[in-house]
Amino acid sequence: EVKAIRETVPGSTINDIILAVCAGALRRYLEHHEELPNESLVAWVPINARRGSAEADEDIGNRVTSMTTPIFTDIEDPLERLQRIHASTRRSKAARSGVSARLMTDLSQHVPAATQVLAGRLVLRAGMTSRVCNLFISNVPGPQLPLYMNGARQVGAFGLAPLVNGMGLFIATPSYNGQMSFNVTSTREIMPDIDFFVDCLEETLNALKAAIKPARKARARKKIRAGSS
């Protein structure tokens, strides 16, 4: 279903679709509670920044960076929202380069733990997280073949993230063996009705699927005309 949606907006990615679904769900949720802001919410999104398989040997390992991007919760039309998200993430990705996840690990091992804790507290006390983003959305692609351990088959993949001060909502969407799951982490104070938000996710996906049908039919007619000519 996600791949079918992606084909409607040329150049869009799975990550763009996930952001569009999460944004639409948040719009529905906030409208229900009469708390939808006029401006768009902003998401903090980790991204894969590898250039390809031909990178230098010293760069082996995941190449990870992050970006903040508006998710256009102020736009009602689901297809227009997806198009705007795609344009925004394309600009953000082009402006950033990744840092090897392995290098990040090595650096952290050489930074005293006390210094890391102090820096983290300073960032949180300064409210920097809440100033630059409203939520975290992480799309982590996993293996698309079934995995086994001692003969037992893995049935799914799920994401969980701890919340810290200034971070009230984390949505993880890991994929595994042809399926994707939406995993929502929040608090009772911020989102007391997570079940309703999950319903909003489902409704938004259905709305996006319905919105792309006319676009897919138009593209099909265009191909037929091009073939006949």
mmCIF file of C-alpha atoms in Angstrom:
data_model
loop_
_atom_site.group_PDB
_atom_site.id
_atom_site.type_symbol
_atom_site.label_atom_id
_atom_site.label_comp_id
_atom_site.label_asym_id
_atom_site.label_seq_id
_atom_site.Cartn_x
_atom_site.Cartn_y
_atom_site.Cartn_z
ATOM 1 C CA GLU A 1 0.000 0.000 0.000
ATOM 2 C CA VAL A 2 2.782 2.436 0.875
ATOM 3 C CA LYS A 3 4.663 1.656 -2.333
ATOM 4 C CA ALA A 4 1.507 2.228 -4.381
ATOM 5 C CA ILE A 5 1.131 5.664 -2.811
ATOM 6 C CA ARG A 6 4.787 6.485 -3.486
ATOM 7 C CA GLU A 7 4.380 5.814 -7.214
ATOM 8 C CA THR A 8 1.788 8.589 -7.432
ATOM 9 C CA VAL A 9 4.273 11.291 -6.401
ATOM 10 C CA PRO A 10 7.392 10.845 -8.573
ATOM 11 C CA GLY A 11 10.596 10.888 -6.555
ATOM 12 C CA SER A 12 8.894 10.517 -3.181
ATOM 13 C CA THR A 13 10.243 8.045 -0.652
ATOM 14 C CA ILE A 14 8.767 5.635 1.863
ATOM 15 C CA ASN A 15 9.852 8.097 4.526
ATOM 16 C CA ASP A 16 7.789 10.846 2.842
ATOM 17 C CA ILE A 17 4.703 8.616 2.944
ATOM 18 C CA ILE A 18 5.240 7.839 6.628
ATOM 19 C CA LEU A 19 5.579 11.529 7.450
ATOM 20 C CA ALA A 20 2.407 12.307 5.477
ATOM 21 C CA VAL A 21 0.420 9.629 7.313
ATOM 22 C CA CYS A 22 1.677 10.743 10.728
ATOM 23 C CA ALA A 23 0.963 14.382 9.866
ATOM 24 C CA GLY A 24 -2.575 13.618 8.736
ATOM 25 C CA ALA A 25 -3.219 11.597 11.879
ATOM 26 C CA LEU A 26 -1.958 14.422 14.075
ATOM 27 C CA ARG A 27 -4.181 16.875 12.217
ATOM 28 C CA ARG A 28 -7.234 14.669 12.836
ATOM 29 C CA TYR A 29 -6.276 14.144 16.467
ATOM 30 C CA LEU A 30 -5.697 17.827 17.210
ATOM 31 C CA GLU A 31 -8.835 18.890 15.356
ATOM 32 C CA HIS A 32 -10.818 16.469 17.493
ATOM 33 C CA HIS A 33 -9.415 18.101 20.628
ATOM 34 C CA GLU A 34 -9.768 21.616 19.135
ATOM 35 C CA GLU A 35 -6.016 22.187 19.516
ATOM 36 C CA LEU A 36 -4.818 22.268 15.892
ATOM 37 C CA PRO A 37 -2.333 25.169 15.496
ATOM 38 C CA ASN A 38 -2.402 27.410 12.437
ATOM 39 C CA GLU A 39 1.251 26.733 11.670
ATOM 40 C CA SER A 40 2.662 23.326 10.754
ATOM 41 C CA LEU A 41 4.136 20.974 13.324
ATOM 42 C CA VAL A 42 7.822 20.135 12.879
ATOM 43 C CA ALA A 43 9.271 16.630 13.117
ATOM 44 C CA TRP A 44 12.798 15.499 13.970
ATOM 45 C CA VAL A 45 13.634 12.680 11.550
ATOM 46 C CA PRO A 46 16.740 10.465 11.391
ATOM 47 C CA ILE A 47 17.758 9.715 7.801
ATOM 48 C CA ASN A 48 20.122 7.410 5.956
ATOM 49 C CA ALA A 49 22.762 9.499 4.207
ATOM 50 C CA ARG A 50 24.914 6.855 2.547
ATOM 51 C CA ARG A 51 25.914 7.754 -0.987
ATOM 52 C CA GLY A 52 26.054 4.155 -2.142
ATOM 53 C CA SER A 53 28.009 0.908 -1.932
ATOM 54 C CA ALA A 54 31.198 2.384 -3.396
ATOM 55 C CA GLU A 55 32.181 4.349 -0.310
ATOM 56 C CA ALA A 56 35.618 4.098 1.219
ATOM 57 C CA ASP A 57 36.394 1.173 3.495
ATOM 58 C CA GLU A 58 36.841 3.445 6.495
ATOM 59 C CA ASP A 59 33.245 4.569 6.087
ATOM 60 C CA ILE A 60 31.803 1.074 6.414
ATOM 61 C CA GLY A 61 28.749 1.022 8.626
ATOM 62 C CA ASN A 62 25.487 2.917 8.719
ATOM 63 C CA ARG A 63 25.723 6.528 7.668
ATOM 64 C CA VAL A 64 23.191 8.406 9.706
ATOM 65 C CA THR A 65 22.176 12.014 10.087
ATOM 66 C CA SER A 66 18.978 13.777 11.086
ATOM 67 C CA MET A 67 16.840 16.642 9.922
ATOM 68 C CA THR A 68 13.952 18.740 11.104
ATOM 69 C CA THR A 69 11.142 19.221 8.624
ATOM 70 C CA PRO A 70 7.658 20.703 8.673
ATOM 71 C CA ILE A 71 5.044 17.989 8.142
ATOM 72 C CA PHE A 72 2.330 20.403 6.964
ATOM 73 C CA THR A 73 -0.366 19.582 9.472
ATOM 74 C CA ASP A 74 -1.873 22.901 8.379
ATOM 75 C CA ILE A 75 -2.806 21.392 4.982
ATOM 76 C CA GLU A 76 -6.066 19.461 4.792
ATOM 77 C CA ASP A 77 -5.682 17.762 1.404
ATOM 78 C CA PRO A 78 -3.691 14.509 1.926
ATOM 79 C CA LEU A 79 -2.091 14.431 -1.529
ATOM 80 C CA GLU A 80 -1.038 18.076 -1.392
ATOM 81 C CA ARG A 81 0.420 17.432 2.072
ATOM 82 C CA LEU A 82 2.486 14.547 0.705
ATOM 83 C CA GLN A 83 3.767 16.673 -2.172
ATOM 84 C CA ARG A 84 4.797 19.470 0.177
ATOM 85 C CA ILE A 85 6.529 17.026 2.528
ATOM 86 C CA HIS A 86 8.425 15.493 -0.395
ATOM 87 C CA ALA A 87 9.639 18.905 -1.551
ATOM 88 C CA SER A 88 10.703 19.825 1.992
ATOM 89 C CA THR A 89 12.595 16.606 2.771
ATOM 90 C CA ARG A 90 14.327 16.697 -0.604
ATOM 91 C CA ARG A 91 15.746 20.136 0.201
ATOM 92 C CA SER A 92 16.746 19.068 3.714
ATOM 93 C CA LYS A 93 18.513 15.895 2.608
ATOM 94 C CA ALA A 94 20.438 17.750 -0.094
ATOM 95 C CA ALA A 95 21.761 20.192 2.504
ATOM 96 C CA ARG A 96 23.108 17.587 4.938
ATOM 97 C CA SER A 97 25.747 14.889 4.998
ATOM 98 C CA GLY A 98 25.784 11.849 7.223
ATOM 99 C CA VAL A 99 28.166 10.826 9.947
ATOM 100 C CA SER A 100 29.116 7.184 10.209
ATOM 101 C CA ALA A 101 27.159 5.567 13.037
ATOM 102 C CA ARG A 102 30.263 3.531 13.866
ATOM 103 C CA LEU A 103 32.329 6.719 14.124
ATOM 104 C CA MET A 104 29.690 8.270 16.358
ATOM 105 C CA THR A 105 29.967 5.259 18.656
ATOM 106 C CA ASP A 106 33.753 5.502 18.744
ATOM 107 C CA LEU A 107 33.624 9.215 19.563
ATOM 108 C CA SER A 108 31.140 8.677 22.367
ATOM 109 C CA GLN A 109 33.448 6.089 23.912
ATOM 110 C CA HIS A 110 36.163 8.751 24.221
ATOM 111 C CA VAL A 111 33.949 11.432 25.772
ATOM 112 C CA PRO A 112 33.785 11.187 29.592
ATOM 113 C CA ALA A 113 30.365 9.997 30.739
ATOM 114 C CA ALA A 114 30.010 12.918 33.154
ATOM 115 C CA THR A 115 30.566 15.373 30.309
ATOM 116 C CA GLN A 116 27.919 13.667 28.190
ATOM 117 C CA VAL A 117 25.398 13.792 31.037
ATOM 118 C CA LEU A 118 26.123 17.477 31.694
ATOM 119 C CA ALA A 119 25.782 18.388 28.027
ATOM 120 C CA GLY A 120 22.517 16.480 27.783
ATOM 121 C CA ARG A 121 21.111 18.255 30.829
ATOM 122 C CA LEU A 122 22.105 21.650 29.455
ATOM 123 C CA VAL A 123 20.352 20.934 26.173
ATOM 124 C CA LEU A 124 17.184 19.748 27.904
ATOM 125 C CA ARG A 125 17.123 22.596 30.422
ATOM 126 C CA ALA A 126 17.534 25.100 27.602
ATOM 127 C CA GLY A 127 14.450 23.645 25.979
ATOM 128 C CA MET A 128 16.284 23.211 22.685
ATOM 129 C CA THR A 129 14.346 20.072 21.761
ATOM 130 C CA SER A 130 10.949 21.704 22.054
ATOM 131 C CA ARG A 131 12.200 24.772 20.208
ATOM 132 C CA VAL A 132 13.254 22.935 17.077
ATOM 133 C CA CYS A 133 10.638 20.188 16.839
ATOM 134 C CA ASN A 134 7.292 18.962 18.148
ATOM 135 C CA LEU A 135 7.770 15.212 17.777
ATOM 136 C CA PHE A 136 10.133 12.486 16.577
ATOM 137 C CA ILE A 137 9.299 10.198 13.644
ATOM 138 C CA SER A 138 11.674 7.351 12.850
ATOM 139 C CA ASN A 139 11.267 5.107 9.803
ATOM 140 C CA VAL A 140 13.687 2.192 10.173
ATOM 141 C CA PRO A 141 13.731 -0.296 7.267
ATOM 142 C CA GLY A 142 14.362 -3.851 8.344
ATOM 143 C CA PRO A 143 15.016 -7.165 6.576
ATOM 144 C CA GLN A 144 12.335 -8.084 4.060
ATOM 145 C CA LEU A 145 12.823 -11.824 4.548
ATOM 146 C CA PRO A 146 11.642 -13.854 7.557
ATOM 147 C CA LEU A 147 14.228 -14.309 10.304
ATOM 148 C CA TYR A 148 14.576 -17.328 12.588
ATOM 149 C CA MET A 149 16.252 -18.059 15.897
ATOM 150 C CA ASN A 150 16.647 -21.692 16.934
ATOM 151 C CA GLY A 151 13.824 -22.593 14.576
ATOM 152 C CA ALA A 152 11.438 -19.938 15.925
ATOM 153 C CA ARG A 153 10.218 -17.449 13.346
ATOM 154 C CA GLN A 154 10.214 -13.730 14.070
ATOM 155 C CA VAL A 155 6.640 -12.560 13.566
ATOM 156 C CA GLY A 156 7.096 -8.787 13.608
ATOM 157 C CA ALA A 157 9.274 -5.768 14.318
ATOM 158 C CA PHE A 158 8.344 -3.066 16.789
ATOM 159 C CA GLY A 159 9.974 0.177 17.837
ATOM 160 C CA LEU A 160 10.216 1.685 21.313
ATOM 161 C CA ALA A 161 11.990 4.845 22.407
ATOM 162 C CA PRO A 162 12.452 6.398 25.842
ATOM 163 C CA LEU A 163 10.990 9.872 26.266
ATOM 164 C CA VAL A 164 13.039 12.680 27.803
ATOM 165 C CA ASN A 165 12.115 16.198 28.837
ATOM 166 C CA GLY A 166 10.970 18.156 25.829
ATOM 167 C CA MET A 167 10.063 15.037 23.831
ATOM 168 C CA GLY A 168 6.423 14.062 24.278
ATOM 169 C CA LEU A 169 5.689 11.953 21.207
ATOM 170 C CA PHE A 170 7.784 9.387 19.355
ATOM 171 C CA ILE A 171 6.430 7.462 16.358
ATOM 172 C CA ALA A 172 8.537 4.555 15.099
ATOM 173 C CA THR A 173 7.637 2.702 11.891
ATOM 174 C CA PRO A 174 9.947 -0.296 11.480
ATOM 175 C CA SER A 175 9.366 -2.632 8.546
ATOM 176 C CA TYR A 176 9.934 -6.378 8.397
ATOM 177 C CA ASN A 177 9.131 -9.081 5.850
ATOM 178 C CA GLY A 178 6.871 -6.920 3.709
ATOM 179 C CA GLN A 179 4.954 -5.318 6.561
ATOM 180 C CA MET A 180 5.249 -2.071 8.466
ATOM 181 C CA SER A 181 4.053 -1.218 11.963
ATOM 182 C CA PHE A 182 3.287 2.126 13.584
ATOM 183 C CA ASN A 183 4.502 2.304 17.173
ATOM 184 C CA VAL A 184 3.436 5.285 19.266
ATOM 185 C CA THR A 185 5.181 6.278 22.497
ATOM 186 C CA SER A 186 3.819 9.139 24.592
ATOM 187 C CA THR A 187 2.565 9.927 28.090
ATOM 188 C CA ARG A 188 -0.900 10.056 29.612
ATOM 189 C CA GLU A 189 -0.493 13.783 30.201
ATOM 190 C CA ILE A 190 0.273 14.553 26.547
ATOM 191 C CA MET A 191 -1.753 11.891 24.752
ATOM 192 C CA PRO A 192 -4.238 10.237 27.118
ATOM 193 C CA ASP A 193 -6.087 8.528 24.249
ATOM 194 C CA ILE A 194 -3.395 6.829 22.182
ATOM 195 C CA ASP A 195 -5.946 4.310 20.888
ATOM 196 C CA PHE A 196 -7.837 7.172 19.246
ATOM 197 C CA PHE A 197 -4.607 8.440 17.674
ATOM 198 C CA VAL A 198 -3.963 4.957 16.257
ATOM 199 C CA ASP A 199 -7.434 5.118 14.693
ATOM 200 C CA CYS A 200 -6.432 8.479 13.200
ATOM 201 C CA LEU A 201 -3.382 6.828 11.624
ATOM 202 C CA GLU A 202 -5.580 4.178 10.004
ATOM 203 C CA GLU A 203 -8.100 6.745 8.769
ATOM 204 C CA THR A 204 -5.354 8.939 7.333
ATOM 205 C CA LEU A 205 -3.801 6.050 5.428
ATOM 206 C CA ASN A 206 -7.203 5.209 3.947
ATOM 207 C CA ALA A 207 -7.771 8.859 3.015
ATOM 208 C CA LEU A 208 -4.394 9.032 1.284
ATOM 209 C CA LYS A 209 -5.116 5.831 -0.626
ATOM 210 C CA ALA A 210 -8.446 7.261 -1.769
ATOM 211 C CA ALA A 211 -6.813 10.539 -2.810
ATOM 212 C CA ILE A 212 -4.279 8.880 -5.098
ATOM 213 C CA LYS A 213 -6.850 6.871 -7.079
ATOM 214 C CA PRO A 214 -7.790 9.758 -9.430
ATOM 215 C CA ALA A 215 -4.112 10.576 -9.919
ATOM 216 C CA ARG A 216 -3.298 6.950 -10.793
ATOM 217 C CA LYS A 217 -6.188 6.817 -13.279
ATOM 218 C CA ALA A 218 -5.000 10.042 -14.919
ATOM 219 C CA ARG A 219 -1.482 8.625 -15.281
ATOM 220 C CA ALA A 220 -2.883 5.417 -16.775
ATOM 221 C CA ARG A 221 -4.918 7.390 -19.346
ATOM 222 C CA LYS A 222 -1.837 9.421 -20.206
ATOM 223 C CA LYS A 223 0.172 6.247 -20.869
ATOM 224 C CA ILE A 224 -2.610 4.864 -23.056
ATOM 225 C CA ARG A 225 -2.708 8.061 -25.131
ATOM 226 C CA ALA A 226 1.068 8.066 -25.444
ATOM 227 C CA GLY A 227 1.018 4.415 -26.580
ATOM 228 C CA SER A 228 -1.707 4.987 -29.163
ATOM 229 C CA SER A 229 0.041 7.994 -30.626
#
